[in-house]
Short mmCIF file of C-alpha atoms and ligand atoms in Angstrom, two decimals:
data_model
loop_
_atom_site.label_atom_id
_atom_site.label_comp_id
_atom_site.label_asym_id
_atom_site.label_seq_id
_atom_site.Cartn_x
_atom_site.Cartn_y
_atom_site.Cartn_z
CA MET A 435 100.29 65.82 104.05
CA ALA A 436 97.12 68.27 102.32
CA ASP A 437 97.17 70.05 106.00
CA LYS A 438 100.55 71.33 106.33
CA VAL A 439 101.46 73.72 103.51
CA PRO A 440 104.35 75.67 104.35
CA GLY A 441 103.53 79.38 104.62
CA THR A 442 100.00 78.63 105.06
CA GLU A 443 100.49 78.49 109.75
CA VAL A 444 97.80 80.56 111.37
CA ILE A 445 98.18 82.96 114.42
CA GLU A 446 95.80 83.64 116.31
CA GLU A 447 95.86 87.03 117.93
CA GLY A 448 98.43 88.39 115.28
CA ALA A 449 99.52 91.32 114.02
CA LEU A 450 101.54 92.92 111.66
CA LEU A 451 104.09 96.28 111.75
CA THR A 452 104.98 97.50 108.68
CA ASP A 453 107.52 100.46 107.91
CA GLY A 454 106.79 102.26 104.07
CA ASP A 455 106.32 99.48 101.77
CA GLN A 456 107.57 96.53 103.67
CA ILE A 457 107.14 93.92 106.43
CA VAL A 458 108.98 94.54 109.72
CA THR A 459 107.88 91.54 111.53
CA VAL A 460 104.60 89.44 112.36
CA GLY A 461 103.57 87.22 115.10
CA ARG A 462 101.14 87.29 118.36
CA ARG A 463 100.73 90.72 119.43
CA PRO A 464 102.67 91.06 122.64
CA ASP A 465 105.75 90.01 120.67
CA VAL A 466 104.83 92.22 118.01
CA LEU A 467 103.93 95.11 119.73
CA SER A 468 107.43 94.65 121.75
CA HIS A 469 109.96 94.66 118.74
CA SER A 470 113.22 96.04 118.99
CA ALA A 471 112.14 98.55 115.96
CA LEU A 472 109.53 99.29 118.47
CA ALA A 473 111.05 100.23 121.08
CA ARG A 474 113.91 102.50 120.28
CA SER A 475 113.12 105.24 121.61
CA ASP A 476 112.73 107.50 118.40
CA ARG A 477 110.40 105.12 116.89
CA GLU A 478 106.81 105.41 117.32
CA VAL A 479 103.72 104.18 115.79
CA ASP A 480 102.73 105.92 113.56
CA GLU A 481 98.79 104.66 112.50
CA ALA A 482 97.76 101.56 114.50
CA VAL A 483 95.33 99.34 112.70
CA ASP A 484 92.78 97.09 114.94
CA CYS A 485 91.76 94.32 112.70
CA ALA A 486 88.69 93.87 115.11
CA GLY A 487 89.56 90.12 114.26
CA GLY A 488 89.07 89.54 110.91
CA LEU A 489 91.53 87.56 108.87
CA LEU A 490 94.83 88.74 107.78
CA LEU A 491 96.58 87.55 104.59
CA PRO A 492 99.16 88.53 101.96
CA GLY A 493 97.76 90.28 99.27
CA LEU A 494 96.17 87.47 96.87
CA ILE A 495 98.14 87.21 93.72
CA ASP A 496 96.08 85.91 90.33
CA CYS A 497 98.98 84.31 88.86
CA HIS A 498 96.98 83.57 85.05
CA THR A 499 94.41 85.84 83.12
CA HIS A 500 94.14 86.84 80.18
CA LEU A 501 92.90 90.05 81.09
CA VAL A 502 93.12 92.44 78.57
CA PHE A 503 91.16 91.51 75.22
CA GLY A 504 88.34 93.72 72.97
CA GLY A 505 84.64 92.31 72.98
CA ASP A 506 83.49 89.59 74.04
CA ARG A 507 82.56 85.90 72.98
CA SER A 508 78.71 85.92 73.84
CA ARG A 509 77.53 84.51 70.65
CA GLU A 510 79.78 81.36 71.22
CA PHE A 511 78.47 81.31 74.50
CA GLU A 512 75.38 80.63 72.97
CA GLN A 513 76.67 77.57 70.10
CA ARG A 514 77.92 75.75 73.47
CA LEU A 515 74.79 76.11 74.97
CA GLU A 516 73.69 74.84 72.08
CA GLY A 517 76.01 71.57 72.09
CA VAL A 518 78.86 73.06 70.17
CA SER A 519 82.33 72.15 71.20
CA TYR A 520 85.29 75.01 72.64
CA GLN A 521 87.71 72.52 70.05
CA GLU A 522 84.82 72.93 67.37
CA ILE A 523 84.66 76.73 67.61
CA SER A 524 87.71 77.31 67.22
CA ARG A 525 88.65 74.56 64.56
CA GLN A 526 85.46 76.54 62.42
CA GLY A 527 87.58 79.83 62.90
CA GLY A 528 86.19 81.79 66.34
CA GLY A 529 86.87 80.49 69.74
CA ILE A 530 90.56 82.78 70.40
CA ARG A 531 90.68 83.91 66.66
CA SER A 532 87.77 86.08 67.11
CA THR A 533 88.90 87.82 69.89
CA VAL A 534 91.86 88.54 67.81
CA ALA A 535 89.63 90.29 65.40
CA ALA A 536 87.73 92.52 68.69
CA THR A 537 91.45 93.40 70.18
CA ARG A 538 93.29 94.19 67.08
CA GLU A 539 90.03 97.09 66.19
CA SER A 540 89.85 98.21 69.80
CA SER A 541 92.52 101.69 71.07
CA GLU A 542 94.68 101.58 73.22
CA GLN A 543 91.98 103.48 75.27
CA GLU A 544 89.33 101.10 74.82
CA LEU A 545 91.21 97.77 75.97
CA ARG A 546 92.81 99.95 78.65
CA SER A 547 89.61 101.14 80.03
CA SER A 548 87.60 97.82 79.90
CA ALA A 549 90.35 96.15 81.66
CA SER A 550 90.77 98.97 84.39
CA GLY A 551 87.06 97.33 85.52
CA ARG A 552 88.29 93.89 85.86
CA VAL A 553 91.23 94.77 87.26
CA SER A 554 89.24 97.45 89.76
CA ARG A 555 86.91 94.59 91.18
CA MET A 556 90.00 91.87 91.78
CA CYS A 557 91.75 94.97 93.37
CA ALA A 558 88.77 95.76 95.75
CA ASN A 559 88.37 91.50 96.81
CA GLY A 560 91.59 91.55 97.59
CA VAL A 561 94.40 90.99 94.94
CA THR A 562 97.62 93.18 95.27
CA THR A 563 99.61 91.42 92.26
CA LEU A 564 98.26 90.14 88.68
CA GLU A 565 99.65 88.04 85.87
CA VAL A 566 98.36 89.45 82.74
CA LYS A 567 99.08 88.08 78.82
CA SER A 568 99.12 89.53 75.45
CA GLY A 569 98.02 86.27 72.80
CA TYR A 570 95.19 88.29 71.52
CA GLY A 571 96.57 90.87 68.83
CA LEU A 572 99.50 88.22 66.96
CA THR A 573 101.07 90.57 65.12
CA LEU A 574 103.66 92.52 66.74
CA LYS A 575 102.21 96.02 66.77
CA ASP A 576 99.35 94.09 68.49
CA GLU A 577 101.14 92.26 70.89
CA GLU A 578 102.74 94.88 71.55
CA LYS A 579 99.59 97.25 71.74
CA MET A 580 98.68 94.35 74.67
CA LEU A 581 101.32 94.35 76.99
CA SER A 582 101.76 97.86 77.01
CA VAL A 583 98.24 98.21 78.24
CA ALA A 584 98.72 95.65 80.62
CA ARG A 585 101.91 97.47 81.73
CA SER A 586 100.06 100.87 81.87
CA LEU A 587 97.20 98.86 85.14
CA SER A 588 99.37 99.40 87.29
CA GLU A 589 100.26 103.18 87.31
CA ARG A 590 95.96 103.94 87.36
CA LEU A 591 94.94 100.84 90.52
CA PRO A 592 96.61 99.43 93.53
CA VAL A 593 98.33 96.75 91.80
CA SER A 594 101.26 94.98 90.66
CA ILE A 595 101.54 93.89 87.30
CA HIS A 596 103.85 91.13 86.14
CA THR A 597 102.77 90.66 81.73
CA THR A 598 103.62 87.36 79.59
CA PHE A 599 103.87 87.23 75.98
CA LEU A 600 101.78 84.52 74.76
CA GLY A 601 102.23 85.30 70.99
CA ALA A 602 101.87 81.49 70.20
CA HIS A 603 98.64 81.16 71.68
CA ALA A 604 96.68 80.36 68.79
CA ILE A 605 97.47 80.84 64.75
CA PRO A 606 96.64 83.99 63.09
CA GLU A 607 93.89 84.24 60.50
CA GLU A 608 96.69 85.30 57.62
CA PHE A 609 98.48 82.47 58.56
CA HIS A 610 96.35 79.22 57.99
CA GLU A 611 98.20 76.76 57.23
CA LYS A 612 101.43 78.28 57.80
CA ASN A 613 101.62 77.80 61.93
CA ASP A 614 105.74 77.15 61.39
CA ASP A 615 105.94 80.22 59.62
CA TYR A 616 103.84 82.06 62.48
CA ILE A 617 106.17 80.35 64.90
CA GLN A 618 109.47 82.09 62.90
CA LEU A 619 107.62 85.25 63.00
CA VAL A 620 106.80 84.72 66.57
CA CYS A 621 110.98 83.98 67.29
CA GLU A 622 112.59 86.19 64.88
CA GLU A 623 110.97 89.54 65.08
CA MET A 624 107.90 89.48 67.87
CA LEU A 625 110.05 87.97 70.58
CA PRO A 626 113.40 90.18 69.78
CA SER A 627 110.94 93.26 69.86
CA VAL A 628 108.94 92.91 73.15
CA ALA A 629 112.43 91.94 75.00
CA LYS A 630 114.01 94.92 73.34
CA GLN A 631 111.67 96.98 74.81
CA GLN A 632 111.13 95.37 78.80
CA LEU A 633 107.41 94.50 77.70
CA ALA A 634 106.98 91.25 79.14
CA ASP A 635 108.66 89.79 82.07
CA SER A 636 107.78 85.83 80.94
CA VAL A 637 107.02 84.12 77.70
CA ASP A 638 103.89 81.93 77.65
CA ALA A 639 102.94 79.27 74.52
CA PHE A 640 99.60 77.19 74.25
CA CYS A 641 101.02 74.11 73.24
CA GLU A 642 97.14 71.97 72.38
CA ASN A 643 96.40 69.92 68.91
CA ILE A 644 94.29 72.99 68.50
CA ALA A 645 97.32 75.20 68.17
CA PHE A 646 101.13 74.76 68.91
CA THR A 647 102.96 71.85 69.00
CA ASN A 648 105.94 70.39 71.04
CA GLN A 649 108.24 70.96 68.44
CA GLN A 650 106.93 75.01 68.08
CA VAL A 651 106.78 75.57 71.58
CA ARG A 652 110.32 74.22 71.61
CA GLN A 653 111.49 76.86 69.89
CA VAL A 654 109.69 79.78 71.39
CA PHE A 655 111.54 78.59 74.36
CA GLU A 656 114.38 78.32 72.91
CA LYS A 657 114.52 81.91 71.91
CA ALA A 658 113.01 83.00 74.98
CA ARG A 659 115.61 81.09 76.93
CA GLU A 660 118.41 83.04 74.57
CA LEU A 661 116.81 86.06 75.63
CA SER A 662 116.78 85.47 79.43
CA LEU A 663 112.75 85.31 80.22
CA PRO A 664 111.71 82.60 81.64
CA VAL A 665 108.67 80.33 80.41
CA ARG A 666 105.69 78.83 82.04
CA LEU A 667 102.87 76.84 79.63
CA HIS A 668 99.38 76.14 78.40
CA ALA A 669 99.60 72.61 79.25
CA ASP A 670 97.97 69.35 79.16
CA GLN A 671 94.72 71.28 79.00
CA LEU A 672 92.10 69.25 76.45
CA THR A 673 94.66 66.46 75.80
CA ASN A 674 97.49 64.86 76.95
CA SER A 675 100.67 66.55 74.81
CA GLY A 676 103.49 65.81 77.03
CA GLY A 677 102.79 69.29 77.45
CA ALA A 678 103.99 69.37 81.60
CA ALA A 679 106.87 67.40 80.82
CA LEU A 680 107.70 70.03 77.89
CA ALA A 681 107.78 72.96 80.97
CA ALA A 682 109.64 70.95 83.31
CA GLU A 683 112.24 70.68 80.51
CA PHE A 684 112.97 74.32 80.50
CA GLY A 685 112.73 75.25 83.83
CA ALA A 686 109.07 76.53 83.63
CA LEU A 687 107.97 78.55 86.22
CA SER A 688 104.51 77.46 85.58
CA ALA A 689 102.90 74.59 83.67
CA ASP A 690 99.00 75.44 83.57
CA HIS A 691 95.80 73.60 83.62
CA LEU A 692 97.47 70.26 83.29
CA GLU A 693 94.00 68.11 83.66
CA TYR A 694 95.81 65.66 81.29
CA THR A 695 98.79 65.77 83.01
CA ASP A 696 100.24 62.12 83.68
CA GLU A 697 102.06 61.11 86.08
CA VAL A 698 105.45 61.69 84.03
CA GLY A 699 104.25 64.52 84.58
CA VAL A 700 103.71 65.23 87.69
CA LYS A 701 107.58 63.37 87.73
CA ALA A 702 108.90 66.39 86.03
CA LEU A 703 107.42 69.30 87.39
CA ALA A 704 108.15 67.96 90.78
CA ARG A 705 112.13 67.36 89.32
CA SER A 706 111.85 71.02 87.99
CA GLY A 707 110.10 72.66 90.81
CA THR A 708 107.81 73.76 88.23
CA VAL A 709 104.60 75.46 89.83
CA ALA A 710 101.36 73.95 88.81
CA VAL A 711 98.36 76.62 88.31
CA LEU A 712 95.19 74.66 88.70
CA LEU A 713 92.25 76.61 86.47
CA PRO A 714 88.83 75.80 88.17
CA GLY A 715 86.99 78.61 85.80
CA ALA A 716 88.67 76.98 82.38
CA PHE A 717 87.68 73.25 83.75
CA TYR A 718 83.77 74.75 84.79
CA PHE A 719 82.96 76.90 81.92
CA LEU A 720 83.86 74.25 79.15
CA LYS A 721 82.25 71.51 81.07
CA GLU A 722 85.27 69.23 81.22
CA LYS A 723 84.62 65.91 82.70
CA GLN A 724 88.94 65.31 84.07
CA CYS A 725 90.44 66.93 86.87
CA PRO A 726 93.73 67.85 87.38
CA PRO A 727 96.26 65.23 88.89
CA VAL A 728 95.82 67.19 92.23
CA ALA A 729 96.48 63.61 94.56
CA LEU A 730 99.93 63.40 92.35
CA LEU A 731 100.42 66.26 92.56
CA ARG A 732 100.68 66.40 96.03
CA GLU A 733 102.05 62.97 96.38
CA HIS A 734 104.82 64.64 94.72
CA GLN A 735 104.28 67.40 96.48
CA VAL A 736 104.24 69.69 93.25
CA PRO A 737 103.04 73.21 94.76
CA MET A 738 99.63 74.34 93.45
CA ALA A 739 98.60 77.56 92.70
CA LEU A 740 95.14 78.78 91.54
CA ALA A 741 94.19 81.16 89.62
CA THR A 742 91.23 83.12 87.42
CA ASP A 743 92.31 81.91 83.57
CA CYS A 744 90.33 85.64 83.42
CA ASN A 745 89.40 85.82 79.23
CA PRO A 746 86.68 85.48 77.30
CA GLY A 747 86.28 82.28 75.43
CA SER A 748 86.72 79.53 78.70
CA SER A 749 86.86 81.52 82.06
CA PRO A 750 84.96 84.79 81.78
CA VAL A 751 85.15 85.35 85.67
CA ASP A 752 87.43 87.75 88.04
CA SER A 753 87.03 86.64 91.00
CA LEU A 754 89.42 85.12 92.46
CA LEU A 755 88.23 84.25 95.86
CA LEU A 756 85.10 82.01 93.69
CA MET A 757 88.61 80.18 92.86
CA LEU A 758 88.85 79.63 96.46
CA ASN A 759 85.60 77.54 96.19
CA MET A 760 85.99 76.00 92.67
CA GLY A 761 89.23 74.18 93.87
CA CYS A 762 88.04 72.86 96.89
CA VAL A 763 84.72 71.41 95.67
CA MET A 764 86.05 70.18 92.31
CA PHE A 765 89.18 69.58 93.00
CA GLY A 766 89.46 68.51 96.04
CA LEU A 767 91.58 70.92 97.71
CA THR A 768 92.06 71.59 101.76
CA PRO A 769 90.84 75.15 102.37
CA ARG A 770 94.56 75.77 103.09
CA GLU A 771 96.26 74.44 99.98
CA ALA A 772 92.89 76.25 97.82
CA VAL A 773 94.83 79.59 100.20
CA ALA A 774 98.26 78.66 99.44
CA GLY A 775 96.80 78.91 95.87
CA VAL A 776 96.49 82.00 95.82
CA THR A 777 98.94 83.41 98.42
CA VAL A 778 102.64 81.80 98.31
CA HIS A 779 102.60 79.50 95.88
CA ALA A 780 101.12 81.83 93.40
CA ALA A 781 104.13 84.63 93.90
CA LYS A 782 106.18 81.21 93.11
CA ALA A 783 104.94 80.92 89.57
CA LEU A 784 104.97 84.48 88.89
CA GLY A 785 109.26 83.84 90.33
CA LEU A 786 108.24 86.78 93.17
CA SER A 787 110.16 85.96 96.62
CA ASP A 788 109.10 89.46 98.07
CA ARG A 789 105.25 88.44 97.87
CA GLY A 790 102.90 86.16 98.74
CA ALA A 791 104.04 85.52 102.69
CA LEU A 792 103.58 87.35 105.59
CA LYS A 793 107.13 87.77 106.69
CA PRO A 794 110.37 90.07 107.56
CA GLY A 795 111.19 91.92 104.33
CA SER A 796 108.47 91.18 102.45
CA ARG A 797 106.15 93.84 100.40
CA ALA A 798 103.40 95.04 102.65
CA ASP A 799 100.75 94.02 100.19
CA PHE A 800 98.20 92.26 102.35
CA ALA A 801 94.47 92.32 103.06
CA VAL A 802 92.18 91.45 105.91
CA PHE A 803 88.92 89.86 105.55
CA ASP A 804 85.97 89.80 107.51
CA VAL A 805 85.78 86.02 108.21
CA GLU A 806 87.71 83.47 111.21
CA THR A 807 89.08 80.96 109.09
CA LEU A 808 90.65 80.00 105.43
CA SER A 809 87.98 77.95 105.38
CA HIS A 810 85.48 80.79 105.70
CA LEU A 811 86.94 82.37 102.77
CA CYS A 812 86.87 78.98 100.79
CA TYR A 813 82.91 78.07 101.51
CA PRO A 814 80.68 80.59 100.75
CA ILE A 815 79.91 81.53 96.79
CA GLY A 816 79.70 84.97 95.44
CA VAL A 817 80.48 87.13 98.51
CA GLU A 818 83.04 89.89 99.01
CA PRO A 819 84.63 89.83 102.18
CA ALA A 820 87.93 92.49 102.01
CA ARG A 821 87.27 94.56 104.65
CA MET A 822 91.05 95.90 104.29
CA VAL A 823 93.66 95.73 101.30
CA VAL A 824 97.12 97.03 101.73
CA GLN A 825 99.57 97.72 98.66
CA ALA A 826 102.66 98.33 99.22
CA GLY A 827 101.83 99.82 102.80
CA CYS A 828 99.10 102.04 101.59
CA LEU A 829 95.78 100.91 102.70
CA THR A 830 94.16 101.21 99.29
CA GLY A 831 89.74 99.88 100.78
CA PRO A 832 88.19 99.52 102.39
CA PRO A 833 87.15 97.82 99.13
CA HIS A 834 83.88 98.70 96.87
CA LYS A 835 85.40 102.66 97.58
CA ALA A 836 86.20 104.06 93.68
CA LEU A 837 89.79 103.12 93.49
O1 NIG B 2146 93.66 79.82 79.04
N1 NIG B 2146 93.90 77.86 76.47
C1 NIG B 2146 94.09 79.10 75.50
N2 NIG B 2146 93.86 80.06 76.51
C2 NIG B 2146 92.61 80.13 76.75
C3 NIG B 2146 91.58 80.13 76.64
C4 NIG B 2146 91.76 81.50 75.24
C5 NIG B 2146 90.13 81.95 75.04
O2 NIG B 2146 89.36 81.28 75.07
O3 NIG B 2146 90.17 83.26 74.55
C6 NIG B 2146 92.51 79.82 78.42
O4 NIG B 2146 91.94 78.35 78.20
FE1 FE B 2147 94.59 80.47 80.00
#
């Protein structure tokens, strides 16, 4: 049932007790105040914070972003407004490849500086964990540069970063019509090096007629398995290429986009426990017509996450709260499903069991929003209601102050 999403029960008059970077207990206020950890004579509450009727949620998790990149794609935006399609721009050598050129030219410092701006805005709006993919370098040196920058973001900003190696994002110019040779480079040189340096927490690929075939993705996934790295997949975004089933076959943490996934793919995801990550920003920006199969995903109880897909080409957005609204309005999610999509299900998509829900032993990552209900969080567009953000037990907000 759409409105019974495990992990999204709302507690009225609730309270939360934390100790260091962990949650001790959560429940109704009188129960929390009488908790044994407080009743013990040697323990007192160091600090009590009145959330004044706000909505306290687990820290939000953006489980699919490409937020480290050089340049922008405003010229292609204009081309698209003139009627040239995303695929056509890609076939002409633009699209992902134009961001690859700009990213290769950028120093680590430049990439870190532009990415930090995006991450700061996300943090101020309640995000405490996010995933960042490579995929705009496409040489070993440039892919590692992107992953190092992504890793370094958590040193300066109050956020946990999960990194994903996306070497199989596009065929670089220098490998034109030599796709198999490029996949060999990804498998034989890039993946082992990235794994050895522990630069990536998972491996992704773009399975599509403008990118890589199922057979090529399979090679990447087999190598990832050999290196004990979990996988995820950009699947069935523009055509049904059997991407969801392929992701499921490899026990992927997530299959992402899924606009063209059919029931066979949905059933495969259900069997493998793979999370369906829905990306309404890209759907909107590319003016897609076909929605992901939300009713089927619901029927087969596939957990659905929502993410920004923050990138310069198909989803130039860093507001996860806007994705809540778009997920409801465009994909038909209930507000409860949408909020589960950026908390409990987003954590599952990253393979993280210590966050995404407010429960004893979980990380003390949470945010208080100036709204009354889950619905109020999803319904307005463009407001920023985060009043307080706590990451690993430390107050990192109020928002809009320098982080
Ligand atoms: O998730 N689909 C592939 N990758 C990105 C787009 C990247 C780009 O256009 O720069 C996506 O939509
Ligand atoms: Fe993406």
